Short mmCIF file of C-alpha atoms in Angstrom, two decimals:
data_model
loop_
_atom_site.label_atom_id
_atom_site.label_comp_id
_atom_site.label_asym_id
_atom_site.label_seq_id
_atom_site.Cartn_x
_atom_site.Cartn_y
_atom_site.Cartn_z
CA MET A 520 54.01 -19.52 -8.14
CA TRP A 521 51.70 -18.58 -5.25
CA THR A 522 48.73 -16.53 -6.02
CA THR A 523 49.11 -14.74 -2.81
CA ASP A 524 51.76 -13.51 -0.08
CA LEU A 525 49.27 -13.27 2.33
CA THR A 526 49.65 -15.65 5.44
CA LEU A 527 47.39 -16.68 8.20
CA ASP A 528 48.97 -14.36 10.43
CA THR A 529 48.92 -11.64 8.14
CA VAL A 530 44.92 -12.32 7.92
CA VAL A 531 44.56 -12.31 11.47
CA ARG A 532 46.25 -9.10 12.08
CA LEU A 533 44.31 -7.57 9.42
CA LEU A 534 41.19 -8.61 11.28
CA SER A 535 42.48 -7.64 14.64
CA GLU A 536 43.28 -4.16 13.27
CA ASN A 537 40.20 -3.75 11.60
CA GLU A 538 38.22 -4.77 14.72
CA ALA A 539 40.31 -2.12 16.88
CA SER A 540 39.20 0.51 14.57
CA ALA A 541 35.73 -0.51 14.31
CA ARG A 542 35.19 -0.51 17.87
CA GLN A 543 36.41 3.37 17.50
CA THR A 544 34.12 4.04 14.57
CA LEU A 545 30.37 4.83 14.15
CA SER A 546 28.76 3.53 11.12
CA MET A 547 25.86 5.67 9.89
CA VAL A 548 25.37 3.59 6.55
CA PRO A 549 21.33 3.12 6.86
CA SER A 550 21.31 -0.40 5.03
CA GLU A 551 23.71 -1.99 7.65
CA THR A 552 23.66 -2.41 11.38
CA SER A 553 25.48 -4.31 14.09
CA MET A 554 24.31 -7.16 16.52
CA SER A 555 25.40 -8.85 19.55
CA GLY A 556 28.41 -10.98 19.79
CA LEU A 557 26.00 -13.76 21.35
CA ALA A 558 23.96 -13.71 17.95
CA LYS A 559 27.01 -14.34 16.02
CA LEU A 560 28.26 -16.94 18.17
CA PRO A 561 26.63 -19.79 16.10
CA MET A 562 28.66 -18.60 12.92
CA LEU A 563 31.78 -19.73 14.50
CA LEU A 564 30.33 -23.26 15.65
CA ASP A 565 29.49 -26.59 14.04
CA PRO A 566 25.94 -25.62 12.77
CA TYR A 567 27.91 -23.06 10.14
CA HIS A 568 28.50 -26.29 8.05
CA ARG A 569 24.98 -28.01 8.29
CA TYR A 570 22.25 -28.40 6.13
CA PHE A 571 18.59 -28.38 7.70
CA PHE A 572 15.35 -29.42 5.78
CA ASN A 573 13.49 -31.42 8.27
CA GLU A 574 11.09 -28.76 9.72
CA ASP A 575 8.38 -31.08 10.86
CA ASP A 576 10.95 -33.48 12.53
CA ASP A 577 9.94 -36.54 10.52
CA PRO A 578 12.08 -39.38 11.56
CA ASP A 579 12.03 -40.67 7.90
CA ARG A 580 13.51 -37.09 6.55
CA TRP A 581 16.63 -36.77 8.76
CA HIS A 582 18.81 -37.40 5.56
CA PHE A 583 21.15 -35.05 6.74
CA ARG A 584 21.62 -35.52 10.56
CA GLY A 585 24.12 -32.56 11.43
CA ALA A 586 21.18 -30.04 12.37
CA GLN A 587 19.13 -32.74 14.06
CA ARG A 588 19.98 -31.85 17.65
CA LEU A 589 19.71 -28.08 17.04
CA ARG A 590 16.09 -28.45 15.13
CA ASP A 591 14.41 -26.66 17.83
CA LEU A 592 16.31 -23.35 17.70
CA GLU A 593 14.89 -22.59 14.13
CA MET A 594 11.26 -24.24 14.68
CA GLU A 595 10.97 -23.38 18.44
CA LEU A 596 12.91 -20.19 18.64
CA THR A 597 13.53 -18.38 15.41
CA VAL A 598 10.15 -19.08 13.43
CA PRO A 599 7.78 -18.54 16.47
CA LEU A 600 9.31 -15.26 17.63
CA LEU A 601 9.49 -13.97 13.78
CA ARG A 602 5.68 -15.13 13.59
CA GLU A 603 4.87 -13.40 16.97
CA LEU A 604 6.63 -10.04 16.39
CA GLY A 605 5.64 -10.07 12.87
CA ARG A 606 2.21 -10.58 13.48
CA ALA A 607 2.07 -13.51 11.00
CA SER A 608 0.58 -16.99 10.81
CA TYR A 609 3.47 -18.06 8.51
CA ALA A 610 7.21 -17.42 8.26
CA SER A 611 9.90 -18.47 5.94
CA VAL A 612 13.55 -17.88 7.17
CA ARG A 613 15.17 -19.32 4.24
CA PRO A 614 16.05 -16.44 2.12
CA LEU A 615 19.65 -15.81 2.26
CA SER A 616 19.56 -12.04 1.70
CA GLY A 617 16.99 -9.18 0.74
CA LEU A 618 17.68 -9.70 -2.95
CA ASN A 619 17.57 -13.49 -2.70
CA GLY A 620 14.14 -12.84 -0.86
CA MET A 621 12.87 -10.61 -3.57
CA THR A 622 13.89 -13.50 -6.22
CA LEU A 623 11.92 -15.87 -4.14
CA VAL A 624 8.89 -13.59 -3.89
CA LEU A 625 8.72 -12.50 -7.56
CA ALA A 626 9.32 -16.31 -8.53
CA ALA A 627 6.47 -17.57 -6.17
CA LEU A 628 3.98 -14.62 -6.38
CA GLY A 629 4.69 -13.00 -9.70
CA GLY A 630 2.93 -15.55 -12.09
CA ASP A 631 3.89 -17.55 -15.16
CA PRO A 632 6.37 -16.01 -17.52
CA GLY A 633 4.78 -13.36 -19.31
CA SER A 634 2.38 -12.08 -16.24
CA THR A 635 3.04 -8.49 -15.12
CA VAL A 636 4.20 -7.38 -11.96
CA VAL A 637 3.79 -3.62 -10.73
CA THR A 638 6.57 -2.28 -8.29
CA ILE A 639 7.77 1.23 -7.19
CA ALA A 640 9.61 3.61 -10.18
CA PRO A 641 13.25 4.12 -9.37
CA GLU A 642 12.56 7.91 -9.07
CA LEU A 643 10.27 7.30 -6.12
CA GLY A 644 13.13 5.04 -4.49
CA GLY A 645 12.18 1.55 -6.38
CA HIS A 646 14.86 -1.06 -6.00
CA TYR A 647 17.55 -1.22 -8.81
CA ALA A 648 17.33 -4.93 -9.09
CA THR A 649 13.55 -5.54 -9.07
CA PRO A 650 12.83 -4.93 -12.77
CA LYS A 651 16.24 -7.01 -13.62
CA VAL A 652 15.11 -9.85 -11.57
CA ALA A 653 11.59 -9.77 -12.84
CA GLY A 654 12.87 -9.97 -16.54
CA ARG A 655 15.07 -12.67 -15.79
CA LEU A 656 11.84 -14.48 -14.61
CA GLY A 657 10.25 -13.66 -17.52
CA LEU A 658 7.68 -11.02 -16.17
CA ARG A 659 6.80 -7.77 -17.61
CA VAL A 660 7.18 -4.70 -15.33
CA GLU A 661 5.21 -1.49 -14.99
CA TYR A 662 5.72 1.13 -12.47
CA LEU A 663 3.80 3.01 -9.58
CA ARG A 664 4.82 6.76 -9.98
CA GLY A 665 3.90 9.94 -8.22
CA PRO A 666 4.22 13.94 -8.36
CA ASP A 667 7.28 13.90 -6.06
CA PRO A 668 10.05 11.65 -4.92
CA HIS A 669 7.98 10.74 -1.74
CA THR A 670 4.25 10.33 -2.71
CA LEU A 671 2.68 7.80 -4.85
CA ASP A 672 -0.02 8.92 -7.37
CA LEU A 673 -2.91 6.68 -6.33
CA ALA A 674 -5.32 7.62 -9.30
CA HIS A 675 -2.33 6.73 -11.76
CA ALA A 676 -2.07 3.40 -9.68
CA ALA A 677 -5.75 2.48 -10.25
CA GLU A 678 -5.59 3.37 -13.92
CA LEU A 679 -2.47 1.19 -14.15
CA LEU A 680 -3.67 -1.78 -12.24
CA ALA A 681 -7.16 -1.77 -14.17
CA ARG A 682 -5.37 -1.83 -17.50
CA THR A 683 -2.76 -4.22 -16.78
CA ARG A 684 -4.21 -6.83 -14.24
CA PRO A 685 -0.84 -7.54 -12.74
CA SER A 686 -0.36 -10.98 -10.75
CA LEU A 687 1.66 -8.79 -8.00
CA VAL A 688 2.09 -5.52 -6.84
CA TYR A 689 5.95 -5.66 -5.48
CA VAL A 690 6.31 -2.73 -3.01
CA ASP A 691 10.14 -2.08 -3.10
CA GLN A 692 11.09 1.01 -1.43
CA SER A 693 15.09 0.87 -1.43
CA HIS A 694 15.98 4.69 -1.05
CA CYS A 695 13.11 5.87 1.29
CA LEU A 696 12.59 8.40 3.75
CA PHE A 697 8.77 8.00 3.99
CA PRO A 698 6.97 4.87 3.85
CA VAL A 699 4.15 4.10 1.24
CA ASP A 700 0.85 4.25 2.67
CA VAL A 701 0.14 0.53 2.31
CA LYS A 702 -3.49 0.64 3.35
CA ALA A 703 -4.34 3.17 0.96
CA LEU A 704 -2.35 1.40 -1.83
CA VAL A 705 -3.87 -2.01 -0.84
CA ASP A 706 -7.31 -0.24 -1.18
CA THR A 707 -6.71 0.95 -4.64
CA VAL A 708 -5.40 -2.46 -5.48
CA ARG A 709 -8.53 -4.33 -4.46
CA ALA A 710 -10.72 -1.98 -6.19
CA ALA A 711 -9.05 -1.89 -9.49
CA SER A 712 -7.63 -5.54 -9.51
CA PRO A 713 -9.07 -7.69 -7.03
CA GLY A 714 -6.83 -10.95 -7.94
CA THR A 715 -3.80 -8.92 -7.36
CA LEU A 716 -1.48 -10.06 -4.52
CA VAL A 717 0.44 -7.08 -2.51
CA HIS A 718 3.70 -7.90 -1.08
CA VAL A 719 5.75 -5.43 0.80
CA ASP A 720 9.48 -5.41 0.90
CA ALA A 721 10.19 -3.69 4.21
CA SER A 722 14.02 -4.27 4.02
CA HIS A 723 14.52 -1.03 5.56
CA TRP A 724 11.66 -0.84 7.85
CA LEU A 725 11.76 -4.40 9.22
CA GLY A 726 13.09 -3.37 12.51
CA LEU A 727 10.98 -0.35 12.97
CA VAL A 728 7.84 -2.82 11.92
CA LEU A 729 8.85 -5.57 14.62
CA GLY A 730 9.36 -3.14 17.27
CA GLY A 731 5.81 -1.39 16.76
CA ALA A 732 7.31 1.86 15.50
CA PHE A 733 5.68 1.63 12.01
CA PRO A 734 2.53 -0.22 11.11
CA ASN A 735 2.42 -4.11 10.10
CA PRO A 736 1.81 -4.42 6.33
CA LEU A 737 -0.56 -7.48 6.88
CA ASP A 738 -2.77 -5.11 9.41
CA GLN A 739 -3.00 -2.89 6.43
CA GLY A 740 -4.17 -5.36 4.15
CA ALA A 741 -1.04 -6.73 2.36
CA ASP A 742 -0.67 -10.58 1.40
CA SER A 743 2.61 -10.63 2.52
CA TRP A 744 5.70 -8.88 3.61
CA GLY A 745 9.30 -9.20 4.63
CA GLY A 746 12.91 -8.18 3.95
CA SER A 747 16.59 -8.28 5.01
CA THR A 748 17.14 -8.76 8.74
CA HIS A 749 20.27 -6.47 9.05
CA LYS A 750 19.34 -2.85 8.39
CA THR A 751 16.79 -1.47 11.40
CA PHE A 752 16.63 -4.78 12.84
CA PRO A 753 20.04 -5.91 14.39
CA GLY A 754 20.46 -9.32 12.97
CA PRO A 755 22.51 -11.28 10.53
CA GLN A 756 22.53 -10.65 7.04
CA LYS A 757 19.55 -12.69 5.82
CA ALA A 758 16.01 -12.22 4.80
CA VAL A 759 12.42 -13.28 5.73
CA VAL A 760 8.94 -13.66 4.13
CA LEU A 761 5.87 -13.50 6.17
CA THR A 762 2.14 -13.98 5.68
CA ARG A 763 -1.26 -15.06 7.02
CA ASP A 764 -2.64 -16.36 3.84
CA PRO A 765 -2.15 -20.45 3.55
CA ALA A 766 -2.08 -20.27 -0.41
CA VAL A 767 0.48 -17.60 -0.12
CA GLU A 768 2.63 -19.71 2.28
CA GLN A 769 2.23 -22.54 0.07
CA LEU A 770 3.38 -21.01 -2.97
CA ILE A 771 6.48 -19.75 -1.10
CA ARG A 772 7.37 -23.21 0.31
CA ASP A 773 6.78 -24.81 -3.00
CA THR A 774 9.15 -22.35 -4.76
CA GLN A 775 11.89 -22.32 -1.90
CA ASP A 776 12.32 -25.73 -2.05
CA TYR A 777 13.95 -25.63 -5.19
CA LEU A 778 15.28 -21.96 -5.23
CA ILE A 779 17.14 -22.18 -2.03
CA SER A 780 18.99 -25.13 -0.83
CA ASN A 781 21.63 -24.36 1.94
CA HIS A 782 19.69 -21.52 3.89
CA HIS A 783 22.57 -20.93 6.19
CA PHE A 784 21.35 -22.78 9.12
CA ALA A 785 23.98 -20.87 11.74
CA ALA A 786 22.62 -17.33 10.61
CA THR A 787 19.25 -18.73 11.07
CA ILE A 788 19.76 -19.53 14.60
CA GLY A 789 21.56 -16.11 15.09
CA LEU A 790 18.42 -14.74 13.66
CA GLY A 791 16.53 -16.63 16.43
CA ILE A 792 19.03 -15.28 19.15
CA ALA A 793 18.61 -11.54 17.88
CA LEU A 794 14.54 -11.88 17.81
CA LEU A 795 15.05 -13.26 21.44
CA GLU A 796 17.08 -10.06 22.45
CA PHE A 797 14.81 -7.77 20.49
CA ARG A 798 11.52 -9.04 21.93
CA ASP A 799 12.51 -7.13 25.28
CA PHE A 800 14.11 -4.19 23.81
CA GLY A 801 12.66 -3.54 20.33
CA PRO A 802 10.09 -0.99 21.37
CA ALA A 803 12.36 1.19 22.95
CA TYR A 804 15.02 1.06 20.36
CA THR A 805 12.68 1.73 17.52
CA ARG A 806 11.05 4.61 19.22
CA ALA A 807 14.49 5.85 19.69
CA VAL A 808 15.50 5.52 16.13
CA LEU A 809 12.58 7.59 14.92
CA ASP A 810 12.94 10.21 17.55
CA HIS A 811 17.02 10.26 17.14
CA THR A 812 16.54 10.59 13.13
CA ARG A 813 14.27 13.50 13.58
CA ARG A 814 16.38 15.29 15.94
CA PHE A 815 19.67 14.69 14.03
CA GLY A 816 18.13 16.14 11.13
CA ARG A 817 16.93 19.20 12.60
CA LEU A 818 20.47 19.60 14.21
CA LEU A 819 22.25 19.16 11.06
CA SER A 820 19.95 21.62 9.45
CA GLU A 821 20.29 24.27 12.43
CA ARG A 822 24.15 23.99 11.83
CA GLY A 823 24.07 24.82 8.10
CA LEU A 824 23.99 21.70 6.06
CA THR A 825 21.09 20.96 3.42
CA LEU A 826 19.02 18.13 3.93
CA ALA A 827 16.20 16.59 1.59
CA ALA A 828 12.53 16.95 2.44
CA ALA A 829 12.99 19.89 4.83
CA ASP A 830 9.22 20.56 4.20
CA ARG A 831 8.39 17.39 5.54
CA GLY A 832 10.53 17.21 8.48
CA HIS A 833 13.41 15.49 6.52
CA SER A 834 12.21 11.86 7.29
CA ALA A 835 9.75 9.20 8.91
CA GLY A 836 12.35 6.75 9.69
CA HIS A 837 15.88 5.89 10.03
CA GLN A 838 17.29 7.89 7.02
CA LEU A 839 18.43 11.14 6.26
CA TRP A 840 19.74 12.40 2.88
CA LEU A 841 22.27 15.33 2.48
CA ASP A 842 22.64 17.61 -0.52
CA THR A 843 26.12 18.60 0.10
CA GLU A 844 26.75 19.40 -3.12
CA ALA A 845 24.35 22.15 -2.75
CA ASP A 846 26.61 23.39 0.02
CA GLY A 847 29.72 23.43 -2.29
CA ILE A 848 31.09 20.03 -1.13
CA PRO A 849 31.03 17.15 -3.32
CA ALA A 850 29.44 14.16 -1.61
CA LYS A 851 32.46 11.84 -2.02
CA THR A 852 34.63 14.51 -0.37
CA ALA A 853 32.15 14.79 2.36
CA ALA A 854 32.12 11.02 2.88
CA ALA A 855 35.74 10.98 2.71
CA ARG A 856 36.08 13.51 5.27
CA LEU A 857 33.40 11.80 7.62
CA SER A 858 35.50 8.57 7.34
CA ALA A 859 38.70 10.34 8.44
CA ALA A 860 36.52 11.35 11.59
CA SER A 861 35.54 7.57 12.25
CA LEU A 862 32.08 8.20 10.90
CA LYS A 863 31.08 6.02 7.79
CA VAL A 864 28.34 7.08 5.30
CA ASN A 865 27.16 6.24 2.05
CA PHE A 866 27.50 8.66 -0.94
CA MET A 867 25.85 7.87 -4.18
CA ALA A 868 23.76 9.13 -7.28
CA GLY A 869 20.24 7.98 -7.75
CA LEU A 870 18.58 9.20 -4.85
CA PRO A 871 15.25 10.38 -5.49
CA GLY A 872 15.16 14.04 -6.36
CA PHE A 873 18.87 14.50 -6.42
CA THR A 874 20.41 15.70 -9.85
CA GLY A 875 23.91 14.77 -8.51
CA GLN A 876 25.32 12.32 -5.70
CA GLY A 877 23.99 12.78 -2.02
CA VAL A 878 25.26 11.88 1.21
CA ARG A 879 22.77 8.99 2.88
CA ILE A 880 22.96 8.29 6.46
CA GLY A 881 20.88 6.24 8.92
CA LEU A 882 20.64 6.52 12.88
CA ASN A 883 19.84 2.89 13.26
CA GLU A 884 23.29 1.71 14.34
CA ALA A 885 24.23 4.61 16.24
CA THR A 886 20.99 4.21 18.41
CA TYR A 887 21.64 0.30 18.58
CA GLU A 888 25.29 1.32 20.09
CA GLY A 889 23.59 3.13 22.66
CA LEU A 890 23.79 7.03 21.86
CA PHE A 891 20.94 9.13 23.44
CA GLY A 892 20.28 12.59 24.56
CA ASP A 893 23.18 15.29 24.34
CA ASP A 894 25.10 12.41 22.56
CA LEU A 895 23.09 13.46 19.44
CA ASP A 896 24.30 17.14 19.88
CA GLU A 897 27.98 15.82 20.29
CA LEU A 898 27.68 13.75 17.29
CA ALA A 899 26.18 16.50 14.98
CA ASP A 900 29.00 18.79 15.93
CA VAL A 901 31.83 16.25 14.85
CA PHE A 902 29.56 15.70 11.77
CA VAL A 903 29.57 19.14 10.67
CA ALA A 904 32.91 19.60 11.40
CA ALA A 905 34.06 16.78 9.46
CA VAL A 906 32.10 17.83 6.24
CA ARG A 907 32.90 21.51 6.32
CA ASP A 908 36.66 20.24 7.27
CA THR A 909 37.13 22.97 10.29
CA GLU A 910 38.88 20.66 12.85
CA PRO A 911 41.44 18.24 12.50
CA PRO A 912 40.17 14.88 11.51
CA ALA A 913 42.30 13.21 14.16
CA LEU A 914 40.61 15.23 16.94
CA LEU A 915 37.02 14.36 15.58
CA ALA A 916 37.93 10.81 15.63
CA GLU A 917 38.70 10.93 19.29
CA ARG A 918 35.40 12.52 19.72
CA THR A 919 33.63 9.80 17.71
CA ALA A 920 35.45 6.97 19.91
CA ALA A 921 34.37 8.30 22.93
CA LEU A 922 30.73 8.03 21.75
CA ARG A 923 31.41 4.37 20.82
CA ARG A 924 31.67 4.15 24.75
CA ARG A 925 27.98 3.85 25.65
CA THR A 926 26.08 0.71 26.60
CA PRO A 927 24.59 -0.98 23.27
CA TYR A 928 21.20 -2.55 23.22
CA GLY A 929 21.01 -6.13 23.23
CA ALA A 930 22.39 -9.18 25.33
CA ARG A 931 25.73 -9.23 26.85
CA ALA A 932 27.73 -11.81 28.41
CA THR A 933 29.02 -10.08 31.60
CA GLU A 934 32.30 -10.63 33.19
CA GLY A 935 32.54 -13.73 35.57
CA SER A 936 29.16 -14.99 34.18
CA PRO A 937 28.61 -18.68 33.65
CA LEU A 938 27.02 -17.32 30.38
CA LEU A 939 30.42 -15.79 29.24
CA ALA A 940 32.46 -18.49 30.41
CA ALA A 941 30.59 -20.95 28.15
CA ALA A 942 30.65 -18.71 25.23
CA LEU A 943 34.25 -18.20 25.45
CA ASP A 944 35.01 -22.06 25.64
CA LEU A 945 32.59 -22.67 22.55
CA CYS A 946 34.94 -19.96 20.98
CA GLU A 947 38.31 -21.23 22.01
CA GLY A 948 36.87 -25.01 21.25
CA ALA A 949 36.24 -23.94 17.62
CA LEU A 950 39.36 -22.14 17.21
CA ARG A 951 41.49 -24.84 18.52
CA ARG A 952 39.55 -27.71 16.55
CA THR A 953 39.57 -29.47 19.91
CA GLY A 954 35.69 -30.26 20.46
CA THR A 955 36.17 -30.18 24.36
CA ALA A 956 33.79 -27.55 25.50
CA THR A 957 33.54 -27.96 29.22
CA GLU A 958 30.55 -29.84 30.33
CA LEU A 959 30.60 -28.17 33.69
CA ILE A 960 30.44 -24.57 32.28
CA LEU A 961 27.60 -25.45 30.17
CA THR A 962 25.77 -26.89 32.54
CA GLU A 963 26.04 -23.92 34.88
CA ALA A 964 25.02 -21.82 32.02
CA ALA A 965 22.15 -23.53 31.49
CA ARG A 966 20.66 -22.92 35.13
#
C-alpha cells in the first residue's frame, strides 16, 4: 500500500501554483527575505550534491573531488567578499543556519562543560534556543536584564560579570526593535571580566551591518560576530561567523571540523553570488530598509493601529510590532486577514513587553522587492484595511499584487542576454539530466 497518492505531476503543479501566488504576494515576515534567481541557481546544479573540505587547495587533500573545479567560488568569491563587507580578517561559511551557527559558537567559545555563558534575557528578546543549546553542551547560563524590553542594565551586567566570570557573553537578540549598544556592553565586559569573550549574533541585523547602515560589532570591540544570511541580508538559508582574532578563528575552525561536515556547498556559492550583488546595492538597500521601517511605523500609527515603542519612534531597524489586541483584534485574526490580502506576517506570543500575542512585521523583503516612495502609503492603506476588515480581501489582494510589479534589487538576467541564455540552458540540462550545457552560450556569457 502506497503511503501517498501524490504524483510528480501533482508536486510540480502545487509548486507552480505556489510560485504564481508568491509572485502576487508581499512577505512582511522579518526573519525571511528573498534573493535573486541567479543566487539560487547553484542549488539546482551539480555542486548541490558535493562535499568541499579542501580550502587550501592542497593536492594531497582532494579526497572528495566533486567540488574541485568550483573551489575558487567559495575561497576566492564568497569568503573574501564576506571578509571585506564584514570588516573581518577571518570568516567561516560552514554553519548551515542561524541556530547551527549558534551551536558552533557556543561549542567553540563557551568553554569546557561547567563554564558559564551570559546571554540576553527572554524578556529583552533573547533567543529561545540559546539556553537550551548551552545547557545541552554542559554550560551554565546567566542572563543580562534591563529596566524595559529594549534597554540593558549595564550596572547589573557589571555585577553579574564580576561575580560569574563567564567564558562568553553571547549577544543573541532575536525579538528586537533596537540593537544592543555593543560598545557600551564590551566596555563593561572588559572592565568587569577581562578574560570573557563577546560574540554578537546579529542574525536580524546582518544585512544592515554588511551594508553599513548599522555599526560593525568588531569595530565596537566584539571578539566575533555573525548570524543567519536570510533576514536583512538577501541570501540563502545559511549562517556565517566573522572575527579578527586568530585565536578565536582557530577555536571556530577546530570545532567546526567535527560539528559540521557537509556545509551545503551550493548554498555557499549562492551566498557568494548574493554578496557580489550586495556589494553594489547594499548601502542603498539598507538605508532604504531603515527609512521605510520608520516611515511605515508612522503611517500605521497615523491610521490608528497600536505599535510598540511609540515613544522611541517604533523601531531602529527593520521590524515593527503591532498590538492588534489593544485595538480589539486578536493577532491571529489580523494575520489571517492580512494573508487574505496577500500580505504575509508573523503573529506570536513572547514579544518583549506584550502580555498577549502580537503581530511582528518587517520591511526588509518589501524593500528588496523594490517598493519605495508613495508605495509605502499604498501598502499602509492596504495593510490597515485588511486588519480592520473594511474592504473586500480580493480587492486588497489585487492592490498588493500591483505593488509586486516594482523592480527589485539584485542582479537580473535580462531578456535576450547571454547570461539569461546560459542560466536557462543550465536549468534545462539539470531538469532533463542531459548534461549538455551549450558550450557556445557559456562562452558568450563569460565574455
